[in-house]
């Protein structure tokens, strides 16, 4: 075989690979739905995030939201529910249902959704169907079924930690089913580590101290989330500070607070602040617990 | 002592079991202050043991008697199981009690309109007897026009089938015990020479009723068919049912799935004719050895799609903890429509995915069928301010309203509807609420002030901002006078975690050391 022919063959191979990649990319973006209609990406409402995501999250697909610690579950739930609320708002077919599937392990210390809080957050509590199977296998089956149900707006599958059973095959199945049905499928991983999965994006949610309240001097202001896009199959990653507007049901950028995580003496047991551009950083080595018996008297 | 040592069980000596090398078996109970034999098997009978004999007499006759004390609960459970199995002949089955002991003793089956399905009355009785015998029961059967006559003939008569209209002549020669009378009444009637039913049937009624009570006349009339007697069925009768019998029992799960699909396809047409859609249906699997297992599925809205029904049952079977125990196979599979609602054809969604069983309601049905109905829930509101009592979760299947749109329309029902609270700028309620508030250690500036520092789940937090208190009073009408007021605070620490916590009890008035509880997490 001559060198030129070899080069031609290489070129052909390269061209094919590019074509496949483009196809896979299009499919991933949710633009190759079975019915031919182009699925619109779901914008978060914050311009920098949407720009990074090429317009928004792929609506028919799996996305992972994780909270590093158990107490971060409030913020992570808030982000996941915010995405679901946006999916309902953006849905053109009038789909309103959210299915919340939870693994039994999350119920031990995770608490449950509070309808009054949901209503204030901009979600109709009656649109949420809660599924609590007796074991993880049942939960995974329920999530699969819900992800394949085209009559839903969003599925939120809450799991705890990194169970071995919920592996890359399981996430790929969820991803494929969600892509076929056009449902926004979210994995809400409570106190879980980074793990390989088929999800299109993975978000880490941390809390951030709220800004000053205009009315009350020491009052609690509007919530802020420190979002880290740890993984994005179709683009860049990044970190943003977002706030949620329940009225518009949209996220928007929040200004960083000067005191944010800059008060080391205020909390002697705090971890070191994490670098802002963090994707790929090593995991933390556990956390410090305060087991002093004489709480309050020592300080 | 295990009752099922030699065969399934024995009720009142009706079960024959021929195990030659085992001792005779009797069942004893305390009757009139003595331990007497209330049931015995054939071998005991052949060695001279009689009913109502005291146990000591019987032991003198047969020293190696194997005696068990009567267990009414077990008898009743067995009888109920047999009754469940008898449903293969008719849905109307009632327990018949024994007038002597008041125990459940035998079954009534109303086979009106069912005999032709099994090839006539002769064939039905023969089939029933043969199958019961094959299961190890020795049953005495009688088919007659009235329950009373059938009861009498089964116990004291010879014929198994009394021709239509002939029941009166058949019961007249029988002893008075055949009228389901208390034993002392039978004894006192016997003392005046009235020993058969025929004796009292021809006597003037008024003196008999005056002497022995209305009960006697009523029982006589019921046996002779002069007074109608209704039996009260144990199980509710299905609105519709369809079944398939097999010459060769089916064992494989796939075959069962096919049969269920075929049965479901068969039930659609009668449903359509009646304008109904099924809400709840039940599969009954009759195993050849007499065991009956049943599986229920429920749907959120009236359903008339055979494929969807079959799929729900497939999920239901897949969701069982272990496989269906087919044993030697099922010889009868029946599909009962337990509950059906009017089916509004106009309600079907025009969208394609809804029609294909892809809609939200279909998903809820599938999840409920596999995981259990109570595991698929939706919020309902209650009329109280105590946060953990202000809402509940109810199985979607029990909420009943079909579809989200309809549920919104019927929002007038205050107990079930959720009051839509407009989302505002200020969020005062957390997203996550703990089922049980968690006790924490807290330091506050002043006893009735907001917390400064607290420790929850082993981690201490420094409070950066707080709002409160929001006072929620106790429900004295529910919790009593000692219940404490809660002062709720929204608290944010320096890392941005937002908590909802409360101080339990008013300082100075209700308690001197109020405890602090963590109750929820904000986003």
Tab-separated table of N, CA and C in Angstrom, chain B residues 10 19 57 61 70 93 95 125 156 171 195 207 210-211 216 266 277 321 437 450 463 483 506 518:
chain	number	residue	atom	x	y	z
B	10	UNK	N	-58.298	-31.891	60.107
B	10	UNK	CA	-59.519	-32.670	60.161
B	10	UNK	C	-60.534	-31.805	60.864
B	19	UNK	N	-53.743	-43.786	57.286
B	19	UNK	CA	-52.340	-44.056	57.558
B	19	UNK	C	-52.334	-45.192	58.573
B	57	UNK	N	-62.770	-42.096	79.187
B	57	UNK	CA	-63.395	-43.335	78.698
B	57	UNK	C	-62.718	-43.805	77.425
B	61	UNK	N	-60.492	-47.309	76.394
B	61	UNK	CA	-60.708	-48.192	75.240
B	61	UNK	C	-59.442	-48.300	74.386
B	70	UNK	N	-59.095	-28.892	70.544
B	70	UNK	CA	-59.730	-28.217	69.407
B	70	UNK	C	-59.176	-26.808	69.271
B	93	UNK	N	-70.671	-17.587	48.634
B	93	UNK	CA	-70.329	-18.633	49.584
B	93	UNK	C	-70.453	-18.056	50.982
B	95	UNK	N	-70.483	-18.975	55.391
B	95	UNK	CA	-70.147	-19.952	56.425
B	95	UNK	C	-71.439	-20.382	57.120
B	125	UNK	N	-71.656	-31.149	41.376
B	125	UNK	CA	-71.508	-31.801	42.675
B	125	UNK	C	-70.420	-32.867	42.605
B	156	UNK	N	-78.023	-35.391	57.730
B	156	UNK	CA	-78.855	-36.513	58.196
B	156	UNK	C	-79.478	-37.303	57.052
B	171	UNK	N	-87.045	-33.749	53.375
B	171	UNK	CA	-86.624	-33.463	54.748
B	171	UNK	C	-87.606	-33.977	55.795
B	195	UNK	N	-90.138	-36.360	67.029
B	195	UNK	CA	-88.756	-36.739	66.727
B	195	UNK	C	-88.338	-36.397	65.303
B	207	UNK	N	-99.665	-23.304	68.957
B	207	UNK	CA	-99.209	-23.881	70.230
B	207	UNK	C	-97.721	-24.194	70.235
B	210	UNK	N	-95.877	-21.017	70.695
B	210	UNK	CA	-96.021	-20.517	72.046
B	210	UNK	C	-95.126	-21.305	73.004
B	211	UNK	N	-94.962	-22.591	72.765
B	211	UNK	CA	-94.206	-23.430	73.690
B	211	UNK	C	-92.694	-23.343	73.418
B	216	UNK	N	-88.357	-22.034	66.116
B	216	UNK	CA	-88.683	-23.361	65.595
B	216	UNK	C	-89.467	-23.257	64.291
B	266	UNK	N	-60.709	-10.259	26.883
B	266	UNK	CA	-62.094	-10.706	26.893
B	266	UNK	C	-63.006	-9.842	27.736
B	277	UNK	N	-65.283	1.519	32.935
B	277	UNK	CA	-63.850	1.286	32.840
B	277	UNK	C	-63.394	0.748	34.170
B	321	UNK	N	-42.152	-10.512	46.111
B	321	UNK	CA	-40.849	-10.747	46.735
B	321	UNK	C	-40.255	-12.064	46.259
B	437	UNK	N	-38.427	16.370	64.675
B	437	UNK	CA	-37.457	17.427	64.962
B	437	UNK	C	-36.284	16.843	65.752
B	450	UNK	N	-32.561	34.776	69.898
B	450	UNK	CA	-32.137	33.870	68.832
B	450	UNK	C	-30.842	33.162	69.208
B	463	UNK	N	-23.732	31.147	64.159
B	463	UNK	CA	-24.849	31.792	63.479
B	463	UNK	C	-24.405	33.139	62.926
B	483	UNK	N	-48.757	20.975	76.563
B	483	UNK	CA	-48.000	21.120	75.315
B	483	UNK	C	-47.356	22.497	75.247
B	506	UNK	N	-41.929	28.398	76.051
B	506	UNK	CA	-41.651	29.808	76.324
B	506	UNK	C	-40.845	29.893	77.603
B	518	UNK	N	-33.889	21.074	65.660
B	518	UNK	CA	-33.715	21.353	64.235
B	518	UNK	C	-34.905	20.747	63.497
